[in-house]
PDB file of C-alpha atoms in Angstrom:
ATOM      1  CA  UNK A   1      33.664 -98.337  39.948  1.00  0.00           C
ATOM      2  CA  UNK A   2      33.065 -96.200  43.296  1.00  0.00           C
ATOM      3  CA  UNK A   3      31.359 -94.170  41.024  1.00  0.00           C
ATOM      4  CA  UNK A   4      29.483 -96.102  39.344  1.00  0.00           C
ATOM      5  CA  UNK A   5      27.878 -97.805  43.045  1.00  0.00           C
ATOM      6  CA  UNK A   6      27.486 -93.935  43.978  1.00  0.00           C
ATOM      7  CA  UNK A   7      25.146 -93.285  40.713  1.00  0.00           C
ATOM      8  CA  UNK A   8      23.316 -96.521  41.307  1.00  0.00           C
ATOM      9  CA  UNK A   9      23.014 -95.865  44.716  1.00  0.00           C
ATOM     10  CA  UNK A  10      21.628 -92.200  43.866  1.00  0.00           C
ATOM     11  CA  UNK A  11      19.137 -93.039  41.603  1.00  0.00           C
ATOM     12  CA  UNK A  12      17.898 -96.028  43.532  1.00  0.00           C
ATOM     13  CA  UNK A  13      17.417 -92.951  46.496  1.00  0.00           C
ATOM     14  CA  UNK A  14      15.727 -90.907  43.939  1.00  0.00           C
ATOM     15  CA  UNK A  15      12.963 -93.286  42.544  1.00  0.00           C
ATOM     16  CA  UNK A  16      11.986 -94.279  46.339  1.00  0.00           C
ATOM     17  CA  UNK A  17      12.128 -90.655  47.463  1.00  0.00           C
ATOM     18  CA  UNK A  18       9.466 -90.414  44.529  1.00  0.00           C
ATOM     19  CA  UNK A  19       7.123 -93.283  45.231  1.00  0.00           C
ATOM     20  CA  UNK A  20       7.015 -91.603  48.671  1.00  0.00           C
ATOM     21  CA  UNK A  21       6.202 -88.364  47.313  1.00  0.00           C
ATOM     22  CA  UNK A  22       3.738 -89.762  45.195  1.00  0.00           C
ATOM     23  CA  UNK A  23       2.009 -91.827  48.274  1.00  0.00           C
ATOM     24  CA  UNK A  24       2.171 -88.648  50.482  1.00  0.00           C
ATOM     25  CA  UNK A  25       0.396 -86.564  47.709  1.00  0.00           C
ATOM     26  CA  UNK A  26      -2.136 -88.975  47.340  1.00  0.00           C
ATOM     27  CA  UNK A  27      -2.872 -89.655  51.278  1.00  0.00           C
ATOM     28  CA  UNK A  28      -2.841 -85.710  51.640  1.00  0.00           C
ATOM     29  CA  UNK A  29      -5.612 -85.818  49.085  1.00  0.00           C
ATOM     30  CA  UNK A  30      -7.109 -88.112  50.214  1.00  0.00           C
ATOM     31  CA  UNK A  31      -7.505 -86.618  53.740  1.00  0.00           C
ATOM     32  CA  UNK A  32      -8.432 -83.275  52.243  1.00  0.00           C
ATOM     33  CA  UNK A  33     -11.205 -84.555  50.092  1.00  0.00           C
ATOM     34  CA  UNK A  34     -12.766 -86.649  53.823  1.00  0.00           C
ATOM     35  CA  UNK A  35     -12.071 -82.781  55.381  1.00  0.00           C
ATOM     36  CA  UNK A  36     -14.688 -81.154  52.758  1.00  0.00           C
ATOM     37  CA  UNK A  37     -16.879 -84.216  52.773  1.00  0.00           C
ATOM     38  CA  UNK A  38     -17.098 -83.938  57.019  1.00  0.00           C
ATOM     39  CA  UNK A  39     -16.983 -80.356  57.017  1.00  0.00           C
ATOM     40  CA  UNK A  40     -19.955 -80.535  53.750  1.00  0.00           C
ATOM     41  CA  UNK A  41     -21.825 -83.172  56.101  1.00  0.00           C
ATOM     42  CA  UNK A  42     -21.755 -81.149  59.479  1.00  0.00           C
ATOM     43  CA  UNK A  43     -23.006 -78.126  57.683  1.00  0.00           C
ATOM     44  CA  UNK A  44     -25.778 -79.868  55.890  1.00  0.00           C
ATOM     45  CA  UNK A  45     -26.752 -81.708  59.847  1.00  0.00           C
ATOM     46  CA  UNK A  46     -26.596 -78.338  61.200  1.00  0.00           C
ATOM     47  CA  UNK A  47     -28.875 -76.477  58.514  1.00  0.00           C
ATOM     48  CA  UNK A  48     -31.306 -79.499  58.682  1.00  0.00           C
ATOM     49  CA  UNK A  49     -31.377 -79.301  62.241  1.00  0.00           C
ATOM     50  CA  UNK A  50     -32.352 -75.458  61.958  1.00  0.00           C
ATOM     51  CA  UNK A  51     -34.604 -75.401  59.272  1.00  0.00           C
ATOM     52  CA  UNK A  52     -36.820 -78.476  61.530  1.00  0.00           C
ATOM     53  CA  UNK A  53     -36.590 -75.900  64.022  1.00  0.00           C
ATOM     54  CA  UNK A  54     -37.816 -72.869  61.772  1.00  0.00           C
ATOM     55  CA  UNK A  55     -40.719 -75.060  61.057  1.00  0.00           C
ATOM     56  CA  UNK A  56     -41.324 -76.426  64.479  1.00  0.00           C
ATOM     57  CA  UNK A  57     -40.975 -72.404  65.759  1.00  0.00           C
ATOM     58  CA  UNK A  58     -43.730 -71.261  62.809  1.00  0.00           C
ATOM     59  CA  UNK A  59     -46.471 -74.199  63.939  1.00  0.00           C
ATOM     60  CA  UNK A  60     -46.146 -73.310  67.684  1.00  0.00           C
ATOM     61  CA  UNK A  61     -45.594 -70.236  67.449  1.00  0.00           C
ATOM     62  CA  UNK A  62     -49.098 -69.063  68.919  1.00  0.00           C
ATOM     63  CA  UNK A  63     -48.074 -71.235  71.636  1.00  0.00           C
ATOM     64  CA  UNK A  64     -44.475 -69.805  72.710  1.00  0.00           C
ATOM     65  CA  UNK A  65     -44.041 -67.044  75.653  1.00  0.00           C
ATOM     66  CA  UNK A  66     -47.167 -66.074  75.882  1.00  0.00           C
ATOM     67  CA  UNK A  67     -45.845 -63.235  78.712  1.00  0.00           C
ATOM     68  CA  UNK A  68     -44.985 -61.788  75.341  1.00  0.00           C
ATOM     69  CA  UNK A  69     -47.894 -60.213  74.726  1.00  0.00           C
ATOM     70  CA  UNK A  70     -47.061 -57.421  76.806  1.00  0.00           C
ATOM     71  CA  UNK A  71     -44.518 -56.230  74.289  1.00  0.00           C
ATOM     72  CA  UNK A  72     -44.971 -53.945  71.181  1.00  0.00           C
ATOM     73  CA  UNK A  73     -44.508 -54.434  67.853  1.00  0.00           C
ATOM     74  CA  UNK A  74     -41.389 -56.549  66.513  1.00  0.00           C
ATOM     75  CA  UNK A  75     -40.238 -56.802  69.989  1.00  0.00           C
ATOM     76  CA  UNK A  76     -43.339 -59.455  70.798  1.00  0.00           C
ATOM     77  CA  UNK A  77     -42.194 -61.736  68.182  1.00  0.00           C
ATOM     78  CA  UNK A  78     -38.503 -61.768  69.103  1.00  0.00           C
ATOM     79  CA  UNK A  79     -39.755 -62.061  72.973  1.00  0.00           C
ATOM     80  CA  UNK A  80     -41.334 -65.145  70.859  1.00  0.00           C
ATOM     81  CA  UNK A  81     -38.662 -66.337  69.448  1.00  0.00           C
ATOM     82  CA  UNK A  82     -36.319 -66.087  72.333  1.00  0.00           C
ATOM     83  CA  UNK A  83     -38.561 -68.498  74.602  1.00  0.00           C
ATOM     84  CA  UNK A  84     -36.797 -71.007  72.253  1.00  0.00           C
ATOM     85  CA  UNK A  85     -34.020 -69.781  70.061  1.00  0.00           C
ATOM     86  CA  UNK A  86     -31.341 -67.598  71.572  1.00  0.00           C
ATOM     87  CA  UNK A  87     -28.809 -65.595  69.346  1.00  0.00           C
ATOM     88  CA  UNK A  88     -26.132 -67.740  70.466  1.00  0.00           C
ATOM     89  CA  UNK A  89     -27.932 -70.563  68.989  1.00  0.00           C
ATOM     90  CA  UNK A  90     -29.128 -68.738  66.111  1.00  0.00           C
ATOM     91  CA  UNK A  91     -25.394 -67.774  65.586  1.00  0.00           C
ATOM     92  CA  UNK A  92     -24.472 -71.551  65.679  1.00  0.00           C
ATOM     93  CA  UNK A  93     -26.972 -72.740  63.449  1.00  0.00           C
ATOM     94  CA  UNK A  94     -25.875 -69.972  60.757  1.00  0.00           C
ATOM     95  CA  UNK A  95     -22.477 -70.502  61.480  1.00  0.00           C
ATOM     96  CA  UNK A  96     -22.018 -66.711  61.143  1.00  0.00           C
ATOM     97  CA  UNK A  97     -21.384 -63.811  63.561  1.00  0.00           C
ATOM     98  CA  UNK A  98     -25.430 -61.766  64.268  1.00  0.00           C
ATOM     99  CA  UNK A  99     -23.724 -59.077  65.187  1.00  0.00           C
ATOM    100  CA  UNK A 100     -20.404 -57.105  63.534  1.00  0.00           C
ATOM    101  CA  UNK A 101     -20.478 -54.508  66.502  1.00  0.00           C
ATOM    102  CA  UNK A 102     -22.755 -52.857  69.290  1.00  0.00           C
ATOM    103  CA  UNK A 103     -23.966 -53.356  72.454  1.00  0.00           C
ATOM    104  CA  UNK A 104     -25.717 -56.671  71.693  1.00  0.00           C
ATOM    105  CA  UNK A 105     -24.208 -59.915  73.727  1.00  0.00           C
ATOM    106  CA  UNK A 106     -24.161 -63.539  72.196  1.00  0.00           C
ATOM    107  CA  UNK A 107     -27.548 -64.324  74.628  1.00  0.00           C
ATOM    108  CA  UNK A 108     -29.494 -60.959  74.281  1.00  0.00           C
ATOM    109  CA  UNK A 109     -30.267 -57.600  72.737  1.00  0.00           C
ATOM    110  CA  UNK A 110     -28.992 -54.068  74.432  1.00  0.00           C
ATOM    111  CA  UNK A 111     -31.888 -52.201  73.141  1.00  0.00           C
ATOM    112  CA  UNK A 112     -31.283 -49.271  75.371  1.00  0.00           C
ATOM    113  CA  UNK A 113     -27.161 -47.989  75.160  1.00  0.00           C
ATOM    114  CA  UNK A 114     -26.776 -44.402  74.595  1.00  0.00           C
ATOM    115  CA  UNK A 115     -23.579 -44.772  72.643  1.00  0.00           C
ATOM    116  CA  UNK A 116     -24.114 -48.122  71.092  1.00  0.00           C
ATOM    117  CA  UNK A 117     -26.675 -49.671  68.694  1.00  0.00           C
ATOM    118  CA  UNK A 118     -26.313 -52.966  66.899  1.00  0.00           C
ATOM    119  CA  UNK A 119     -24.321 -52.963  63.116  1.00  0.00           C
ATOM    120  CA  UNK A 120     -25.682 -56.646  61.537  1.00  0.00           C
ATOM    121  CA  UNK A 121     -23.135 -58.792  59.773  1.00  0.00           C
ATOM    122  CA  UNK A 122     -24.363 -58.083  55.987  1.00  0.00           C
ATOM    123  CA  UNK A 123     -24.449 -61.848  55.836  1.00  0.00           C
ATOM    124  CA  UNK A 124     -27.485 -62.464  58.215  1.00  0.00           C
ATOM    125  CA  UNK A 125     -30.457 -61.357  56.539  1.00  0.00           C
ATOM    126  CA  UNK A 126     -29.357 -63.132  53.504  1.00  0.00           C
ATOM    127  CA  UNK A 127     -30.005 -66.258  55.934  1.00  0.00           C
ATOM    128  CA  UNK A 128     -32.986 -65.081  57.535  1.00  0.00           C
ATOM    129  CA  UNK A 129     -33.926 -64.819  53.321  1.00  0.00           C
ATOM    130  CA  UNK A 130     -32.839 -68.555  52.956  1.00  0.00           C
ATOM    131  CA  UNK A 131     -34.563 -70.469  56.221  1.00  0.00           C
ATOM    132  CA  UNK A 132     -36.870 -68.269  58.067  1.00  0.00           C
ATOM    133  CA  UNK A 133     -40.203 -68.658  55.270  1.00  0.00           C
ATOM    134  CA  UNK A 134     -40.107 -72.412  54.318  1.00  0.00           C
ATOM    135  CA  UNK A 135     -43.663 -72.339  53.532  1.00  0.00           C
ATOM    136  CA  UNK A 136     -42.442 -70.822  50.134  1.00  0.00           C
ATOM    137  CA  UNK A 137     -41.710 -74.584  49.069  1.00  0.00           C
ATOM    138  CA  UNK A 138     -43.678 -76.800  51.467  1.00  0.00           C
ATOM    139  CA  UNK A 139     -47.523 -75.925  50.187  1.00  0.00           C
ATOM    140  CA  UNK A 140     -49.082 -78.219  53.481  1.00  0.00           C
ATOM    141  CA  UNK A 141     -47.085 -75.946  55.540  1.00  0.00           C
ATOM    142  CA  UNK A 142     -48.094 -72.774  53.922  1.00  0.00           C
ATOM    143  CA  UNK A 143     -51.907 -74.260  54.820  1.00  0.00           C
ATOM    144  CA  UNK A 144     -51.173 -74.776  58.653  1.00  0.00           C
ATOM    145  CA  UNK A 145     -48.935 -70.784  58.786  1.00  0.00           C
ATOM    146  CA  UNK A 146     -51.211 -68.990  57.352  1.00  0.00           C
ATOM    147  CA  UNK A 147     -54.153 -68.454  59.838  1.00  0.00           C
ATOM    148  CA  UNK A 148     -50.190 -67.735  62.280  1.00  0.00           C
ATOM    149  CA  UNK A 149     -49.263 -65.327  60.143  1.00  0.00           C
ATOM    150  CA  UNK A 150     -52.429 -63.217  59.659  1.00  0.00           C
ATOM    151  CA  UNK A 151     -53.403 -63.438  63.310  1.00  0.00           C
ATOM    152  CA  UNK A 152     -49.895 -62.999  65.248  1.00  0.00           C
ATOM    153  CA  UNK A 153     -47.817 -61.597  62.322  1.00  0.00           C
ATOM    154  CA  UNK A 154     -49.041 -60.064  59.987  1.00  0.00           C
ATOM    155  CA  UNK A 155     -49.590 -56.489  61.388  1.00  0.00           C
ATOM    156  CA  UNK A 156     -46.334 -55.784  62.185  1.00  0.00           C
ATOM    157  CA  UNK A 157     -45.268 -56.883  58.702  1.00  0.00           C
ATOM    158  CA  UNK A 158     -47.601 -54.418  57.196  1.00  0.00           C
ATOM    159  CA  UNK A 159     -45.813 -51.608  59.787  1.00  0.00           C
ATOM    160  CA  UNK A 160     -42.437 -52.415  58.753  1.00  0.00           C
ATOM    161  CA  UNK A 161     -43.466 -52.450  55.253  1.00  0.00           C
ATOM    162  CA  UNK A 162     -45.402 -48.942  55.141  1.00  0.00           C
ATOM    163  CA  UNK A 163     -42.944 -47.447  57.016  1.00  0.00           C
ATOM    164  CA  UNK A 164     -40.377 -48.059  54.943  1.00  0.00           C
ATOM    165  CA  UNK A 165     -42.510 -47.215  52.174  1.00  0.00           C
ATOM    166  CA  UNK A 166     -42.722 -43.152  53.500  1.00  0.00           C
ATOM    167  CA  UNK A 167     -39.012 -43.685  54.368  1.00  0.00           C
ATOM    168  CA  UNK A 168     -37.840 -44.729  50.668  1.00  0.00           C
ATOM    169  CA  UNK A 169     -40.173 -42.346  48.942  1.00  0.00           C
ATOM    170  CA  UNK A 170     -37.309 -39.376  50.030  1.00  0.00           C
ATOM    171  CA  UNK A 171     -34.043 -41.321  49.844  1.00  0.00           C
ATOM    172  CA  UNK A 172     -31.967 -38.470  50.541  1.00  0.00           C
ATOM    173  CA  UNK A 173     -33.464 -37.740  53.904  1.00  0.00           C
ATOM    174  CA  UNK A 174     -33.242 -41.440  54.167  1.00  0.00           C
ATOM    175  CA  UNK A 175     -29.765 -41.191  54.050  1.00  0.00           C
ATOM    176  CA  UNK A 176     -29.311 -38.101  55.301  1.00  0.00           C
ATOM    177  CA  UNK A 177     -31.279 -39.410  58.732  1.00  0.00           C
ATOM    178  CA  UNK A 178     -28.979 -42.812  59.162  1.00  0.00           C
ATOM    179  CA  UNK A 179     -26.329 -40.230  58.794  1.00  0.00           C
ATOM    180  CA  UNK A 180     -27.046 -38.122  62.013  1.00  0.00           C
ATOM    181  CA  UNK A 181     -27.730 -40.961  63.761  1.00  0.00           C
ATOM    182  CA  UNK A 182     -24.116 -42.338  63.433  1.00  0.00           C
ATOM    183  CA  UNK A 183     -22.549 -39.498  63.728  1.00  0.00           C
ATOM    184  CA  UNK A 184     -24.827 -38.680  66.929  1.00  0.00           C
ATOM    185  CA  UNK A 185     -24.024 -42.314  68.772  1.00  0.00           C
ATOM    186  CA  UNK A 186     -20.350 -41.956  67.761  1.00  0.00           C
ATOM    187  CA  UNK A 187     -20.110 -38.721  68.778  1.00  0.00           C
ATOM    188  CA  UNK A 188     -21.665 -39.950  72.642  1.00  0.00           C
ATOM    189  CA  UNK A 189     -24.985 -37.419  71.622  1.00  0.00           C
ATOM    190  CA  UNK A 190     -27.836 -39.638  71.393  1.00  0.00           C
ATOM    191  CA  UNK A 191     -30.366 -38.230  73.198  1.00  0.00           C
ATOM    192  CA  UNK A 192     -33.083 -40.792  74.897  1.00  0.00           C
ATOM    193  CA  UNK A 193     -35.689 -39.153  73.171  1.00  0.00           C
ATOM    194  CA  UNK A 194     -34.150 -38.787  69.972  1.00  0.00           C
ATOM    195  CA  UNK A 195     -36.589 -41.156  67.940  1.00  0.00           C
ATOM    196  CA  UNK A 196     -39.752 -38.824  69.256  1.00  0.00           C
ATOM    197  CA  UNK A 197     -39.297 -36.695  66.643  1.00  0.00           C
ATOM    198  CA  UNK A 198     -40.412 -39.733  64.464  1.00  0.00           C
ATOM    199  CA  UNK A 199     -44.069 -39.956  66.278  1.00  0.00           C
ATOM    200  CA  UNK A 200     -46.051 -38.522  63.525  1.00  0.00           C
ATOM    201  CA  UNK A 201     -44.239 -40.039  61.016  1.00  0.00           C
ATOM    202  CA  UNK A 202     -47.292 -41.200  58.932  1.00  0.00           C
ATOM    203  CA  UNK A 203     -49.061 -38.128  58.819  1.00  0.00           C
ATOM    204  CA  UNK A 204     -49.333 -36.161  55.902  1.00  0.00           C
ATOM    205  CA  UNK A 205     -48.420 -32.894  57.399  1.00  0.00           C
ATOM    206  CA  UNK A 206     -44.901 -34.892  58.836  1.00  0.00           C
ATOM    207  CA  UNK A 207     -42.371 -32.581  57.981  1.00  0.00           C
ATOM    208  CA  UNK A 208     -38.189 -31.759  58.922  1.00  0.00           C
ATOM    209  CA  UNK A 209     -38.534 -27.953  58.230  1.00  0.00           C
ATOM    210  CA  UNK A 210     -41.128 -25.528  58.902  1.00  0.00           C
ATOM    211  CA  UNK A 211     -40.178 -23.596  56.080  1.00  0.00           C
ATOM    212  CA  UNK A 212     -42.360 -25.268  52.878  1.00  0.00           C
ATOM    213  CA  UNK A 213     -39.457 -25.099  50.286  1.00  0.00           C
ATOM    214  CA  UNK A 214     -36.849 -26.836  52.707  1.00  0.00           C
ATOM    215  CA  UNK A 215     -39.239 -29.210  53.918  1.00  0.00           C
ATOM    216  CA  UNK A 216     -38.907 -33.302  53.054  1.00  0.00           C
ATOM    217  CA  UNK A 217     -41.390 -34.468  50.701  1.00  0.00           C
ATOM    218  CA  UNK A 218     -42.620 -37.866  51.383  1.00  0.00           C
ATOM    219  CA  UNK A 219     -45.313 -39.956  49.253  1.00  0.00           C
ATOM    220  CA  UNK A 220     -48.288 -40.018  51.414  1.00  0.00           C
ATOM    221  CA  UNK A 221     -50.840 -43.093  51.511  1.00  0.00           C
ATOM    222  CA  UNK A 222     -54.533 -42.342  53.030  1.00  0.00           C
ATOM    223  CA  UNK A 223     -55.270 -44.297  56.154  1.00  0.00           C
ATOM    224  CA  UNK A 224     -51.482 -44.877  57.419  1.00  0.00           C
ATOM    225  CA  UNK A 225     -51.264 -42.383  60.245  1.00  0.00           C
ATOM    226  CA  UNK A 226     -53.977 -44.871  61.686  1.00  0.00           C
ATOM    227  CA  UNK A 227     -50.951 -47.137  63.122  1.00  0.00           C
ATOM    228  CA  UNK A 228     -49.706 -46.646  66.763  1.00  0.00           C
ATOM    229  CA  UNK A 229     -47.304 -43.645  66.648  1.00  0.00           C
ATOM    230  CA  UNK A 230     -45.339 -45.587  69.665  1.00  0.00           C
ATOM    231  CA  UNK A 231     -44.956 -48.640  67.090  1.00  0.00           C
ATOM    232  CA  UNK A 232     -44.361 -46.005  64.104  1.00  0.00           C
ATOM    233  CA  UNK A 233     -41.326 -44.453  66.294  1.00  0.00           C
ATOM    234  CA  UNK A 234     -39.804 -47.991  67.242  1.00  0.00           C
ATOM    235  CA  UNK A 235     -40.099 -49.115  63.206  1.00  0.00           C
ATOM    236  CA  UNK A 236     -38.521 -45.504  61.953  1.00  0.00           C
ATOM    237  CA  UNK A 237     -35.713 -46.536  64.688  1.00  0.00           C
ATOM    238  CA  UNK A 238     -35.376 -49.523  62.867  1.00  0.00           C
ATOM    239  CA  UNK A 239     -34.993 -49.011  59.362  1.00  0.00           C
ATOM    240  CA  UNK A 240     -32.279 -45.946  60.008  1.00  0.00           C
ATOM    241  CA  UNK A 241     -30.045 -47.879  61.614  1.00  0.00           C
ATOM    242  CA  UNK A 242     -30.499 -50.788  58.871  1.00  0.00           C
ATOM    243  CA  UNK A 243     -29.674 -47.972  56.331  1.00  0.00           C
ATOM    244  CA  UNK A 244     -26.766 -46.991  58.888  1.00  0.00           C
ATOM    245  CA  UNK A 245     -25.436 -50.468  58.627  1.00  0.00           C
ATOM    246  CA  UNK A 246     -25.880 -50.971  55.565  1.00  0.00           C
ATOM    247  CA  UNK A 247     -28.444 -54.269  55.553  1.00  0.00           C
ATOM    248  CA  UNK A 248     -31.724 -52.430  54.886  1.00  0.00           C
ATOM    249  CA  UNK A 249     -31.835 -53.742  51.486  1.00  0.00           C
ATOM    250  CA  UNK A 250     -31.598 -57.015  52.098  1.00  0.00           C
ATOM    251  CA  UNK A 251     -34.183 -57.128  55.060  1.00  0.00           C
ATOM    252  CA  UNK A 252     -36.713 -55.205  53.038  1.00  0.00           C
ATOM    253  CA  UNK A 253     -36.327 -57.971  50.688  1.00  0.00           C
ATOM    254  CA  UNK A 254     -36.708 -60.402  53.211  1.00  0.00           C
ATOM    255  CA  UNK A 255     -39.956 -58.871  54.369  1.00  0.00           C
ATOM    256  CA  UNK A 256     -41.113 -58.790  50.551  1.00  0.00           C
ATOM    257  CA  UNK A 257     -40.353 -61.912  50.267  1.00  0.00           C
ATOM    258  CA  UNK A 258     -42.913 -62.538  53.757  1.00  0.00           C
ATOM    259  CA  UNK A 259     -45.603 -60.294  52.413  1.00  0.00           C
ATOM    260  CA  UNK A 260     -46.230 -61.905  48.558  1.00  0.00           C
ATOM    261  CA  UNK A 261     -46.398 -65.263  50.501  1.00  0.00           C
ATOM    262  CA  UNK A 262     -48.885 -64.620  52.926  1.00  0.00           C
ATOM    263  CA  UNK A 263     -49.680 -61.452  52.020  1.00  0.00           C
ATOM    264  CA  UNK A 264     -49.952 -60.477  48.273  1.00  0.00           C
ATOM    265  CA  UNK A 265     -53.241 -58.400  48.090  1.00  0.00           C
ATOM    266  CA  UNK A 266     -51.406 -56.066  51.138  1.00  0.00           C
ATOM    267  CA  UNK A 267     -48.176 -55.835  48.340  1.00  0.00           C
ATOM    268  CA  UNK A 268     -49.805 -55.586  45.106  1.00  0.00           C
ATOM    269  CA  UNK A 269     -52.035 -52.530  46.923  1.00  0.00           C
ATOM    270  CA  UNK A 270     -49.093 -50.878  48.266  1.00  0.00           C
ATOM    271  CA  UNK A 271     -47.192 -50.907  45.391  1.00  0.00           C
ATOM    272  CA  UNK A 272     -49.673 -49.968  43.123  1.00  0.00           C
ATOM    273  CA  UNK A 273     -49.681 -46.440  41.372  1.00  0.00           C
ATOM    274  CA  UNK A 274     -52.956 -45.935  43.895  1.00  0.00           C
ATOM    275  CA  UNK A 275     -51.026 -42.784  45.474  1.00  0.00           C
ATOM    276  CA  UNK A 276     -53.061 -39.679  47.210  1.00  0.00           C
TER     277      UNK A 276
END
């Protein structure tokens, strides 16, 4: 009989243990399904939020820090920028790190550290790709950006475009360039005047050996050594330390993306077989 009442009492244990198993498993799910669907909700608020800001930022753009227009080249449109988006923000909105290392704080850009230069998380451009050019689907937009982009914007996307251009035609001394440079900042031997050498980049005669049978050969296009050498300089700086980092692909693409948008005669020339 006692053991009888035991085995009774056991499996009467056993089938509540179970119904409170079964109610825990299906509160836990519960609660993790409302997780996703908050987490899925705040993410969607925040991207909204950004993108109304990408296209507030584009329409009053000419508007924005207009100090700025003491600045060169990409640095005037980040000055821009800045007046109303700083990368702490930007970082929040994307929900991503800017920055994997470098000099670079949360609030501003170190653009001048001898041992330091900025290595991008691999994941930002792919956002700049997805928010920064909402005209791409909003055809009103497109209408109000376009007399932006071609007064305020457009040169320096042409710059960054036929610079990297020269710079791609002679992928090994691509590579072999973002090379030195890290080894050079590592190695605390940077010199301040290191992107000099870079001045004449766009000339035809541009050249990393005097001898003619070492020398780099680049494809040339007539009429490019017309840009600022100051601007060509801070552009060459640019693109070797995206190929350092490893995110010049995905910028470039970014800027392609820019330049068939607003600018597809500028593309279709360029990359035309039209070479002298």
């Amino acid at each position: 009989m006692p053991t009888r009442n035991g085995k009774t009492y056991l499996l009467k244990l056993l089938t509540k243990l179970s119904k409170i198993s079964v109610f825990f498993l299906f509160a836990c799910s519960d609660y993790g399904q409302r997780s996703d669907s908050l987490f899925v909700d705040k993410t969607f608020e925040r991207e909204s939020k950004f993108q109304e800001l990408v296209d507030t930022t584009w329409i009053q753009f000419p508007k924005l820090g207009l100090y700025c227009e003491k600045e060169i080249s990409y640095h005037k449109i980040y000055c821009k920028v800045q007046t109303v988006l700083s990368f702490k923000k930007l970082s929040e909105y994307l929900g991503i790190q800017i920055f994997e290392s470098g000099p670079h704080t949360k609030y501003y850009l170190e653009l001048n550290s001898p041992t330091e230069f900025g290595h991008y998380n691999p994941e930002f451009p792919l956002k700049l790709r997805e928010f920064l050019i909402p005209a791409k689907t909003n055809p009103s937009l497109y209408q109000i950006t376009l007399p932006i982009y071609e007064s305020l914007i457009r040169s320096t996307a042409r710059e960054f475009f036929i610079v990297y251009q020269k710079l791609d035609s002679n992928p090994r001394f691509f590579r072999k360039e973002a090379d030195r440079y890290l080894l050079l900042v590592e190695e605390d031997r940077l010199d301040p005047f290191y992107l000099d050498r870079f001045i004449l980049f766009l000339y035809p005669a541009f050249t990393d050996n005097e001898d003619p049978e070492e020398s780099s050969r680049f494809v040339y296009r007539k009429g490019d050594e017309t840009i600022d050498a100051q601007v060509v300089k801070e552009v060459v700086g640019f693109w070797i330390r995206r190929k350092a980092d490893g995110t010049d692909t995905e910028f470039i693409l970014g800027l392609v993306d820019l330049l068939k948008l607003y600018d597809s005669e500028f593309y279709q020339n360029r990359t035309a077989q039209n070479i002298n």
